[in-house]
Coordinates of C-alpha atoms and ligand atoms in Angstrom, one line a residue:
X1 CA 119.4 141.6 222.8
X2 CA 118.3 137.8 222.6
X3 CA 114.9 136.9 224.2
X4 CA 116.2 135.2 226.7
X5 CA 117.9 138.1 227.7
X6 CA 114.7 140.0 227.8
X7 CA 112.7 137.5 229.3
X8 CA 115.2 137.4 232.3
X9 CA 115.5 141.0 232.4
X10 CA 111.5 141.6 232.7
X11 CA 111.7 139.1 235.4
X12 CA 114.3 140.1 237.5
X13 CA 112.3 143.8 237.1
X14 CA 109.1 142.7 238.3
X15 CA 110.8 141.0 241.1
X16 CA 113.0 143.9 242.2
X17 CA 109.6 146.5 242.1
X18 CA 107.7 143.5 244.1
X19 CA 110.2 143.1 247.1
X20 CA 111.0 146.6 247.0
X21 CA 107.1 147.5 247.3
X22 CA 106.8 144.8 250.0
X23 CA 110.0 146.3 251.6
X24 CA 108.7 149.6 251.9
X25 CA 105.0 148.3 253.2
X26 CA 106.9 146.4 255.6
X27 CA 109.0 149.1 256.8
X28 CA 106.5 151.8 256.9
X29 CA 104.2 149.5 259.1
X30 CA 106.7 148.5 261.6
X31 CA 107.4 152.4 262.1
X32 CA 104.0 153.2 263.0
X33 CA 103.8 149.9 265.0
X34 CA 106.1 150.6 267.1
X35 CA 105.8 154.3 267.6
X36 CA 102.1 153.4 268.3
X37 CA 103.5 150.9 270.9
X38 CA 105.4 153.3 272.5
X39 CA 102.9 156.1 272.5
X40 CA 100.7 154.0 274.5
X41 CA 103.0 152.5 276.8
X42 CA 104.3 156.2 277.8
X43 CA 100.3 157.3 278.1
X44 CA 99.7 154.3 280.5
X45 CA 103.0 155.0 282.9
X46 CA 101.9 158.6 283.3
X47 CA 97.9 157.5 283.6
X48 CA 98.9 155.1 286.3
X49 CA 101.2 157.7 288.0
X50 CA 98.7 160.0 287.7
X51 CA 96.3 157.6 289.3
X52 CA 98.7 157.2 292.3
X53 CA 98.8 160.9 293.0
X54 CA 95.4 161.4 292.6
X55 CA 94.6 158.8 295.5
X56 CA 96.9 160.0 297.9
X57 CA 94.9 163.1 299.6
X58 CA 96.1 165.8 301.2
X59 CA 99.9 165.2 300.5
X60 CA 101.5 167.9 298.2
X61 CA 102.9 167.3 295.0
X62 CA 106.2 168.0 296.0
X63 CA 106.2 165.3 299.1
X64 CA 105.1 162.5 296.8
X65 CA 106.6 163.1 294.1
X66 CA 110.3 161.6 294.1
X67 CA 109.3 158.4 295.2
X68 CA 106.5 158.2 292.4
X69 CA 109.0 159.8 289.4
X70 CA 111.2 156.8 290.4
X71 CA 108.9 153.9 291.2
X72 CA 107.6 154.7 287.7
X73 CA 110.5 154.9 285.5
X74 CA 112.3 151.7 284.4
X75 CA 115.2 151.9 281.9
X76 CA 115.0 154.1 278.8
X77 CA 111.9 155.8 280.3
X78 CA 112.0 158.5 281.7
X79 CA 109.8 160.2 284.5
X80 CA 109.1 164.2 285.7
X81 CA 106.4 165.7 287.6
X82 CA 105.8 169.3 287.6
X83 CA 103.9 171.1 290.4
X84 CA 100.8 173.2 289.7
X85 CA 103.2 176.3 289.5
X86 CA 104.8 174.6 286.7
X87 CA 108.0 173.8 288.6
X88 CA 109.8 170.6 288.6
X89 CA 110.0 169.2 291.4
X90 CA 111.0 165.4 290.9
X91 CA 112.9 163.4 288.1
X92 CA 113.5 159.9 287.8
X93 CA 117.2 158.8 288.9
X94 CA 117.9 157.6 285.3
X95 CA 117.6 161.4 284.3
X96 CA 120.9 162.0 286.0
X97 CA 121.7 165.4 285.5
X98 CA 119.3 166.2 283.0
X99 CA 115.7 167.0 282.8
X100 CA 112.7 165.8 280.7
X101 CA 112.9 169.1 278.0
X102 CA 109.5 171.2 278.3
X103 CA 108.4 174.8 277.0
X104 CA 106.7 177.6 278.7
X105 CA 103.8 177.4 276.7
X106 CA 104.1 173.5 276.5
X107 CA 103.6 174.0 280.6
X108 CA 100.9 176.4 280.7
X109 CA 99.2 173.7 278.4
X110 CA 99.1 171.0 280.4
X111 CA 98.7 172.6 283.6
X112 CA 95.6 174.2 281.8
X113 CA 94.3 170.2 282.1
X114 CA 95.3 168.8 278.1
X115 CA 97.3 165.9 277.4
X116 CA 99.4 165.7 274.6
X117 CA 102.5 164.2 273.1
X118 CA 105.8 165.9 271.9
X119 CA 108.8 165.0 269.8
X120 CA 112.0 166.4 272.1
X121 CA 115.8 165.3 272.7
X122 CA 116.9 164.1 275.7
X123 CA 120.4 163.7 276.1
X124 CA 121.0 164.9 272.5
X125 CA 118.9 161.5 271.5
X126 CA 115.4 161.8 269.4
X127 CA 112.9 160.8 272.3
X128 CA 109.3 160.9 272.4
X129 CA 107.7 163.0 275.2
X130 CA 103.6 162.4 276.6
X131 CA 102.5 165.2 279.3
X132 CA 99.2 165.0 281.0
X133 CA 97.8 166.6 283.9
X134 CA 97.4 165.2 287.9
X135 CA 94.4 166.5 289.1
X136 CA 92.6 166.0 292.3
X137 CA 88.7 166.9 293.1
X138 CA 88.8 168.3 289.5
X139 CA 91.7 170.5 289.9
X140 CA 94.9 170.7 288.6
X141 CA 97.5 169.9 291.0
X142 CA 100.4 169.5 289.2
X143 CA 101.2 167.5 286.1
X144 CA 103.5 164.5 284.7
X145 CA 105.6 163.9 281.7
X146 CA 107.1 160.6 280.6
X147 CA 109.5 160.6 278.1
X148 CA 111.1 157.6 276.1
X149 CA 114.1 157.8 273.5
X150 CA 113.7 156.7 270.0
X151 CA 116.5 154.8 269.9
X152 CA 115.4 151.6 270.2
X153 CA 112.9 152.5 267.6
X154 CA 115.2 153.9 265.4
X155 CA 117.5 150.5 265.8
X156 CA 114.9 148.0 265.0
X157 CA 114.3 149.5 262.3
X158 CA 117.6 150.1 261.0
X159 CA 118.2 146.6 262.0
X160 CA 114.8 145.6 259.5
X161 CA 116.3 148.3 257.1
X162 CA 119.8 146.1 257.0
X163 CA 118.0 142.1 256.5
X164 CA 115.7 143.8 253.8
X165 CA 118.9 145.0 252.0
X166 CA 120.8 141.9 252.2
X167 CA 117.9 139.5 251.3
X168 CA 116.8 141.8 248.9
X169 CA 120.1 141.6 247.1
X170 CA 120.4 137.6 247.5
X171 CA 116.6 137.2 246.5
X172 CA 118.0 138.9 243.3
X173 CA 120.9 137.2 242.6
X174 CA 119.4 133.7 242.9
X175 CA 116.5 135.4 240.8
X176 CA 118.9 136.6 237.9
X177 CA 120.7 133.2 238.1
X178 CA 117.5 131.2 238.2
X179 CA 115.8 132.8 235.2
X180 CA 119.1 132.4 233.6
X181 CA 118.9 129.0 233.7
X182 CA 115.3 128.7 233.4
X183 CA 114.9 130.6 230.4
X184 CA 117.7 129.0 228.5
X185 CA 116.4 125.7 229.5
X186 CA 112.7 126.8 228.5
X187 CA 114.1 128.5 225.1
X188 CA 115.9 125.8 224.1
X189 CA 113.4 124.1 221.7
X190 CA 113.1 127.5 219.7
X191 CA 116.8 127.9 220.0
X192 CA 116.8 124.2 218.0
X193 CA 113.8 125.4 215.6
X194 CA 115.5 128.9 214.9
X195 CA 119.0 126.8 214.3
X196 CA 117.3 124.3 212.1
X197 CA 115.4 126.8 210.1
X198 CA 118.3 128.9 209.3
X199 CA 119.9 125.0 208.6
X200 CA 117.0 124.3 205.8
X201 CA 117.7 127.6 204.5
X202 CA 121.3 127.4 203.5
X203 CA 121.2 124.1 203.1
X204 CA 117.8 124.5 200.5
X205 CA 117.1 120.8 202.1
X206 CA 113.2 120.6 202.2
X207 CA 113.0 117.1 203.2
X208 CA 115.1 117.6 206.9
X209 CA 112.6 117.6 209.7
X210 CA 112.8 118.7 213.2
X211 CA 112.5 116.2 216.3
X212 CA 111.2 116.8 219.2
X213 CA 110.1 114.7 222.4
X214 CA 109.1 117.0 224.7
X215 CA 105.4 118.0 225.9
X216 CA 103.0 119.3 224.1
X217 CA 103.3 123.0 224.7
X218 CA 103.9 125.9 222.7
X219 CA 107.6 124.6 221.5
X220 CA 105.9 121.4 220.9
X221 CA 103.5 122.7 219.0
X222 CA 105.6 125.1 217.1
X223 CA 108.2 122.2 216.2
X224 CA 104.7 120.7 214.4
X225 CA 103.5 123.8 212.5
X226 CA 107.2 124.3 211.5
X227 CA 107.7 120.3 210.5
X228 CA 104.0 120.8 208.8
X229 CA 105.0 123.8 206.7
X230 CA 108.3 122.4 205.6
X231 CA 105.9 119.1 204.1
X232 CA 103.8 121.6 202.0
X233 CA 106.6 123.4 200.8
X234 CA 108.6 120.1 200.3
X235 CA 105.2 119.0 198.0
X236 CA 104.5 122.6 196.3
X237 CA 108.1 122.4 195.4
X238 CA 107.7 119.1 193.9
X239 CA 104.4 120.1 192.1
X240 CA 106.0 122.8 190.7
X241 CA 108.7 120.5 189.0
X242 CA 106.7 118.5 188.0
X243 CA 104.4 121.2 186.7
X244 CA 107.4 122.5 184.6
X245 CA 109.1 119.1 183.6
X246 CA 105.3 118.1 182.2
X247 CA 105.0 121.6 180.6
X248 CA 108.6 121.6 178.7
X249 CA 107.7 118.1 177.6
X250 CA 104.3 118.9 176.8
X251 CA 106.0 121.8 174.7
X252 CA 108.5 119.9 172.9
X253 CA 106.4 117.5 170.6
X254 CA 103.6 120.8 168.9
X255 CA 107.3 123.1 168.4
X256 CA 108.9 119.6 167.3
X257 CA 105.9 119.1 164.3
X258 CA 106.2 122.9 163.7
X259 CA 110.2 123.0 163.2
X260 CA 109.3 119.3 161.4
X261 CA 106.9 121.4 158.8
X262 CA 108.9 124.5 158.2
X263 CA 112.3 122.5 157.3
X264 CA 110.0 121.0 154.7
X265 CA 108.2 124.6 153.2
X266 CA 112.4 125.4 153.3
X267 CA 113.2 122.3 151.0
X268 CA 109.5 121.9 148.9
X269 CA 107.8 124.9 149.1
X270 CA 107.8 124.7 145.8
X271 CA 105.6 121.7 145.5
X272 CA 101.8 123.3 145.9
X273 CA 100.8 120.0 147.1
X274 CA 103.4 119.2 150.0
X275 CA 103.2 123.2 150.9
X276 CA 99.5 123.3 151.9
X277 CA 99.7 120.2 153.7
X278 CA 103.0 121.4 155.7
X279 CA 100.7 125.2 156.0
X280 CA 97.8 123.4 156.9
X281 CA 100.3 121.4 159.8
X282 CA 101.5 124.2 161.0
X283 CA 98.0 125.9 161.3
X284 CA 96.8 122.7 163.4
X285 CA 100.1 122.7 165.8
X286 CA 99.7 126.6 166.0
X287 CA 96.3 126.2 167.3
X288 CA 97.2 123.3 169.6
X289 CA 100.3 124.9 171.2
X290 CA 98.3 128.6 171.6
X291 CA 95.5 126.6 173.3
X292 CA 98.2 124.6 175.3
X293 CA 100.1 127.7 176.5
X294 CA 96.7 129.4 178.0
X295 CA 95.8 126.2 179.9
X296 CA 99.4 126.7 181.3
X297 CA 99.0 130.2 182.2
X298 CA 95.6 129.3 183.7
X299 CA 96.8 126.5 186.0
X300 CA 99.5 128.7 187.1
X301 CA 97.2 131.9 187.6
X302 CA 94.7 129.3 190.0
X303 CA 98.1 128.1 191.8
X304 CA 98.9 131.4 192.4
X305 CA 95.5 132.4 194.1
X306 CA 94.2 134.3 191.5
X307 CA 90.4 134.4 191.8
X308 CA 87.6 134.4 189.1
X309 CA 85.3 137.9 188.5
X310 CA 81.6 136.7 189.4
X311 CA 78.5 138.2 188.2
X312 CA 74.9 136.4 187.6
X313 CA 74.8 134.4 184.9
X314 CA 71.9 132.4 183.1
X315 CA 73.7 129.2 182.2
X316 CA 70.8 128.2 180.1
X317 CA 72.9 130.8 177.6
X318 CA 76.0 129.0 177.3
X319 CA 75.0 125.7 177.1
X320 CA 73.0 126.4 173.9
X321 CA 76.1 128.1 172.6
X322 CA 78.3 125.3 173.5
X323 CA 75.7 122.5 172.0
X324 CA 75.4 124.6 168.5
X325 CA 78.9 125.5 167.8
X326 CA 80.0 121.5 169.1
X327 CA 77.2 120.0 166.5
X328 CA 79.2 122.3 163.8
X329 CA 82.2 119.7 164.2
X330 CA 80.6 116.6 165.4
X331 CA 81.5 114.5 162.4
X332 CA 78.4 112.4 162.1
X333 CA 77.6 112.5 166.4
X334 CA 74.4 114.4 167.5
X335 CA 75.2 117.2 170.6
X336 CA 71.5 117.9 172.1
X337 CA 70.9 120.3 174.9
X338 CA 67.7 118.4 176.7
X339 CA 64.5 121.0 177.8
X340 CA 67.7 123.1 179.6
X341 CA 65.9 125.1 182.8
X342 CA 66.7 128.6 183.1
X343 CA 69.4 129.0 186.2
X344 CA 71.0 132.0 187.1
X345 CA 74.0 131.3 188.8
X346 CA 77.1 133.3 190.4
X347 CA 79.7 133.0 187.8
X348 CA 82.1 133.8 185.2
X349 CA 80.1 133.3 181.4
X350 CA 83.5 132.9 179.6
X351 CA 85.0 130.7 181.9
X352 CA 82.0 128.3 182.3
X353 CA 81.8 128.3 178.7
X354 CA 85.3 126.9 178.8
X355 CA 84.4 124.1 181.3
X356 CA 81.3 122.8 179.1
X357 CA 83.3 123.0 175.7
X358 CA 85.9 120.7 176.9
X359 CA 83.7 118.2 178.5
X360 CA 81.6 118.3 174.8
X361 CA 85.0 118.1 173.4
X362 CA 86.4 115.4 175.5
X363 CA 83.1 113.3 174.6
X364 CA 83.5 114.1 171.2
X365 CA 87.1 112.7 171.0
X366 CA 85.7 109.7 173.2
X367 CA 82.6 108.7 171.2
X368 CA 82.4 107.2 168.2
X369 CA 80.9 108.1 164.9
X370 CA 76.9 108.0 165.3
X371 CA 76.9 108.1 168.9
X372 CA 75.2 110.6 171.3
X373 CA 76.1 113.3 173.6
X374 CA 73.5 115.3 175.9
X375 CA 73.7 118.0 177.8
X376 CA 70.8 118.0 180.8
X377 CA 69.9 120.2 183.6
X378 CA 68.5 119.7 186.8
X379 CA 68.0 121.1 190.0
X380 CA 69.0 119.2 193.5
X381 CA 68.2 121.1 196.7
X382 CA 70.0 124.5 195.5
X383 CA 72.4 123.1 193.0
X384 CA 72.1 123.5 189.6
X385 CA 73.5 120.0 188.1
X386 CA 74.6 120.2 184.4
X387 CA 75.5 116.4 183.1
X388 CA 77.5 115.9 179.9
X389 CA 77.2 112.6 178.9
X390 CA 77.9 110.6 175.8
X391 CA 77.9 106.6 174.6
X392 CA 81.5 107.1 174.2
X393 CA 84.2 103.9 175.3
X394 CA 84.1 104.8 178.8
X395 CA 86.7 105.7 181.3
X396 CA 88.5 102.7 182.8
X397 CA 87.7 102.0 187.0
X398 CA 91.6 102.3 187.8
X399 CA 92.0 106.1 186.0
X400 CA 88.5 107.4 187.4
X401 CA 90.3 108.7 190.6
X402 CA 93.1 110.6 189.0
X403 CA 91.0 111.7 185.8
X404 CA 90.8 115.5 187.1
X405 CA 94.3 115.1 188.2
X406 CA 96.9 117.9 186.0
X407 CA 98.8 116.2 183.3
X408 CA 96.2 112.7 183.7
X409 CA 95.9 111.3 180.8
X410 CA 94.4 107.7 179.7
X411 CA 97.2 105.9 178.8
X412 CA 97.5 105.2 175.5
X413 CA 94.2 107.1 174.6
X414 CA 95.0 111.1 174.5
X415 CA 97.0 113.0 172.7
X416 CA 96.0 116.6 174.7
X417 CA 97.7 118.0 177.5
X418 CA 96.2 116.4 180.4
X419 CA 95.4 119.5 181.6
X420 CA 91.6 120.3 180.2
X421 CA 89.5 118.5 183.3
X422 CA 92.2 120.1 186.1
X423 CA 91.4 123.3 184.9
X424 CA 87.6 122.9 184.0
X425 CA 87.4 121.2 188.2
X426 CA 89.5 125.1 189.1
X427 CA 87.1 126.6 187.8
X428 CA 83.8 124.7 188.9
X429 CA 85.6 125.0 192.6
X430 CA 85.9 128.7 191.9
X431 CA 82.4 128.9 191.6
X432 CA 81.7 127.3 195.0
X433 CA 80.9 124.1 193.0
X434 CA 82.3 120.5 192.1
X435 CA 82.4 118.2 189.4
X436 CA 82.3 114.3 189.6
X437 CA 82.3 111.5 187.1
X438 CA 81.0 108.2 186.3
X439 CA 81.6 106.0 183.5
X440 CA 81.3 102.1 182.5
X441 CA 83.9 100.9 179.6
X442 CA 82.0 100.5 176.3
X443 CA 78.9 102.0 177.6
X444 CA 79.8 105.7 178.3
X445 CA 80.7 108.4 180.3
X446 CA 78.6 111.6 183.0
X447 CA 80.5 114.0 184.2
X448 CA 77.9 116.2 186.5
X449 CA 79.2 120.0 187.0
X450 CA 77.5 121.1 190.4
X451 CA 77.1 125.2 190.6
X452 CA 74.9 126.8 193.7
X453 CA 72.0 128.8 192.1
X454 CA 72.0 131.9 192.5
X455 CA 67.9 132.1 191.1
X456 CA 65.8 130.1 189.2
X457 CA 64.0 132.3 186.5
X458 CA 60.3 130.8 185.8
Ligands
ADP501 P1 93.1 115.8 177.6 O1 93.4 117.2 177.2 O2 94.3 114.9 177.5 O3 91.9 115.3 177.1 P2 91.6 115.9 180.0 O4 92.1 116.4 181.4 O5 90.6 116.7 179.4 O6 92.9 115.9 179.2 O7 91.2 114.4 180.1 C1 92.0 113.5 180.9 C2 91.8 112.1 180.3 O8 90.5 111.7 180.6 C3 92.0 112.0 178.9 O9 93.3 111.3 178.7 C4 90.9 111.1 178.4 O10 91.5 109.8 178.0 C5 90.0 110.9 179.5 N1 88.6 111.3 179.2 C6 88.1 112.6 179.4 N2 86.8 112.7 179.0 C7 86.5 111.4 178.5 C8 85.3 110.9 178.0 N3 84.2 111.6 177.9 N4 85.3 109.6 177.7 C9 86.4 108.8 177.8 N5 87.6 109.3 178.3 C10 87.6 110.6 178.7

C-alpha cells in the first residue's frame, strides 16, 4: 500500500469516527430534547386543566368534565378525566372511540394524589401518557390524564436519522476524493525524489541533481539533504579515485626499481660488485614501498572512521627518542630537543612518535648539511605546543595551503609519497589537536603540533 494510500485512508477514518460521533451526540440530544419538550407541555395541559376544575366549586367532576377534556385537547393530544371513583367520565373528541389506556393500580395511584408519567399505546401508536390528580380543599376529587403520541417524535428524528445518513455519506465521498487529490498533490515532490533516487541508482550518475521550486517545507527541505548527500558522495567518490589512481602510480616507480634490479642480479649476479649494489637497491626500494604501503593502509583506516586507542602519555618520552635516533642519521645536521617540559597528554605513544619522526625527517631532507633542527615545547592556555623547526630552504607561499593536503608534494622537490604530513595532521586531529605551519624560502620552516594536556608533571 503506497503512502498516499495510507495517508488518505487515515483521513477518511478519522473523519468517518468524527461525524459519526457528532452524529450520534446530535441524535441522542435531540431525543431527549424533545421528549423533554413534550413531557412538559403534557404536565402544563393537565396543570392548567387541573387548575380549571379546582376553581369551579361545588360542580361535580362529571358535570364539568366534557367541556374541559375538549377545551384542553388540540390535535395529537389527547385528554381524559377520571372521577374520584376512578371512572372515566369524559374524553376529548379526538379520542373517538378509544380511551386514554390506564391500569388499576396506575388509577389507585393517582387518585391516592401522585403525579407521574407513563409510556402507553394509543391507537396501536407509541404515546407518552402524564396523570396527575384534581383536587379541591385538599381532596382528591378526581384526576386527569393527557396523553400525546410519539409519532411526531419518532419522525423528526427519523427525518434527522435520514440527512445525517445522506450527508454523512457525501461528506465522505468529497472527503475520500479530496485527500485523493490532496495527498497526491502534497506527495508529489517525494514521488520526484523517490523517482530520481532510484534514477541515480541505475543510472550510477552522481553528478544529476534534483530541482525543486517549491516552499521551504519538509519536501523542500528533503530535496536539499538529498541534493547535499549526492555532492559528498559525488566528492568521496572522486577522492577515492583519486586516492587509488595516486596510490597505483605511487606503486609503480619503487616495484619498477625492484623489477629494474632483479633483471640485473638475473644477468650479473655474478659480478660481486654490480650484485651488492643491485641487493643494496632492492633493500632501499623494499624499505620505501613497505613504508609506502602502511601510510596507505593508514589513510584508508582514518577514511574509514577508524579511531586511535588513547591512554596518557608523557610526550617528553618520545621526543627524546625521536631527537636521538634522528641525530644517528643526520649527516653532519644537529637534531636538539630544547629544556622539553614534562606533558602528559591523551594519546597514542606509537602513533605520535610517527607524527614527530616525519616532521624531523621531512626537515632533515629539507635542510642542508650543517644546519639546525629543534624540537621545543611549550605550553599555551592548555595546549601543549611541540615546534619542529629547521634552517632548511623553506616552503614556498603558493604550496603552504595544500602542504598537509594527501599526495601534496613540492613540485620538483620530493621524491616521497605525499602522504607523510596528511597522515601525521589524522593523527594530531585524532588527538583532539591541530597542526599548522609557517615557513620563509631560504630561511626555514615551523610546523607547531597542538595536543590538549592532559597534566603537566612538575
Ligand atoms: P613527502 O613524503 O613527499 O615528504 P609530506 O606530506 O611529508 O610528503 O610533505 C609534503 C611536501 O612538503 C613535500 O613535498 C616537501 O617538499 C614539503 N616539505 C615538508 N616538510 C618540509 C620542510 N621542513 N621544509 C621544506 N619543505 C618541506
Amino acid at each position: 500500500m503506497t503512502l498516499g494510500t495510507r495517508l488518505t485512508l487515515w483521513q477518511v477514518s478519522l473523519l468517518v469516527l468524527l461525524l459519526a460521533l457528532f452524529a450520534v451526540v446530535s441524535y441522542r440530544t435531540l431525543d431527549s430534547g424533545l421528549r423533554a419538550e413534550l413531557d412538559r407541555a403534557l404536565r402544563e395541559r393537565a396543570d392548567h386543566a387541573a387548575l380549571a376544575v379546582q376553581t369551579v366549586p361545588n360542580l361535580s367532576i362529571a358535570g364539568i368534565s366534557p367541556g374541559l377534556s375538549g377545551e384542553f385537547a388540540s390535535p395529537g393530544i389527547y385528554v381524559q378525566v377520571l372521577d374520584e371513583a376512578g371512572r372515566i367520565v369524559a374524553r376529548s373528541p379526538n379520542l373517538g372511540a378509544d380511551t386514554l389506556p390506564i391500569h388499576n393500580e396506575r388509577v389507585a395511584e393517582v387518585l391516592a394524589g401522585r403525579s407521574f408519567y407513563d409510556n402507553e399505546a394509543i391507537g396501536g401508536q407509541d404515546a407518552r401518557l402524564y396523570h396527575r390528580p384534581i383536587t379541591r380543599d385538599n381532596r382528591v376529587v378526581g384526576a386527569i390524564e393527557v396523553g400525546a403520541s410519539l409519532v411526531n417524535v419518532q419522525t423528526t428524528l427519523d427525518r434527522l436519522q435520514a440527512i445525517f445518513a445522506v450527508s454523512i455519506l457525501a461528506a465522505l465521498l468529497m472527503a475520500m476524493l479530496g485527500s485523493v487529490i490532496l495527498t497526491r498533490l502534497g506527495l508529489r515532490p517525494l514521488t520526484r525524489l523517490a523517482d530520481h533516487a532510484a534514477r541515480v541508482g541505475q543510472a550510477r550518475d552522481l553528478a544529476a541533481r534534483i530541482s525543486y521550486s517549491g516552499p521551504a517545507d519538509e519536501a523542500g527541505r528533503l530535496t536539499v539533504t538529498f541534493n547535499e548527500m549526492l555532492s559528498r558522495l559525488e566528492a568521496a567518490f572522486k577522492a577515492q579515485q583519486n586516492f587509488l589512481a595516486e596510490a597505483a602510480h605511487e606503486l609503480r616507480t619503487p616495484l619498477a626499481t625492484l623489477l629494474g634490479n632483479a633483471d640485473l642480479l638475473a644477468r650479473y649476479g655474478d659480478d660481486p660488485d654490480r650484485r651488492s649494489t643491485a641487493l643494496a637497491a632492492i633493500r632501499v626500494e623494499g624499505r620505501r614501498t613497505t613504508r609506502l604501503l602502511s601510510d596507505l593502509l593508514l589513510s584508508v583506516q582514518a577514511d574509514t572512521g577508524w579511531r586511535l586507542e588513547l591512554r596518557p602519555t608523557l610526550v617528553t618520552e618520545i621526543l627524546r627518542s625521536v631527537a636521538e635516533n634522528s641525530q644517528l642519521h643526520a649527516n653532519g645536521t644537529t637534531v636538539t630537543l630544547v629544556d622539553p617540559l614534562p606533558f602528559i597528554i591523551l594519546g597514542d605513544a606509537d602513533r605520535l612518535k610517527q607524527v614527530f619522526f616525519n616532521l624531523v625527517d621531512n626537515a632533515l631532507k629539507h635542510t642542508p648539511t650543517g644546519g639546525a633542527i629543534r624540537l621545543q615545547t611549550s605550553l599555551a592556555d592548555q595546549w601543549a605546543v611541540v615546534t619542529v623547526s629547521d634552517t632548511g630552504e623553506g616552503i614556498p607561499a603558493d604550496a603552504l595551503p595544500h602542504i598537509f593536503d594527501r599526495f601534496f608534494r613540492v613540485p620538483g622537490k620530493s621524491r616521497g609519497s605525499g602522504l607523510g604530513l596528511a597522515i601525521a595532521r589524522w593523527i594530531v586531529e585524532q588527538h583532539g589537536g591541530h597542526i599548522d605551519v609557517k615557513s620563509e624560502m631560504g630561511v626555514g620552516s615551523t610546523f607547531s603540533v597542538w595536543l590538549p594536556v592532559e597534566r603537566s608533571t612538575p
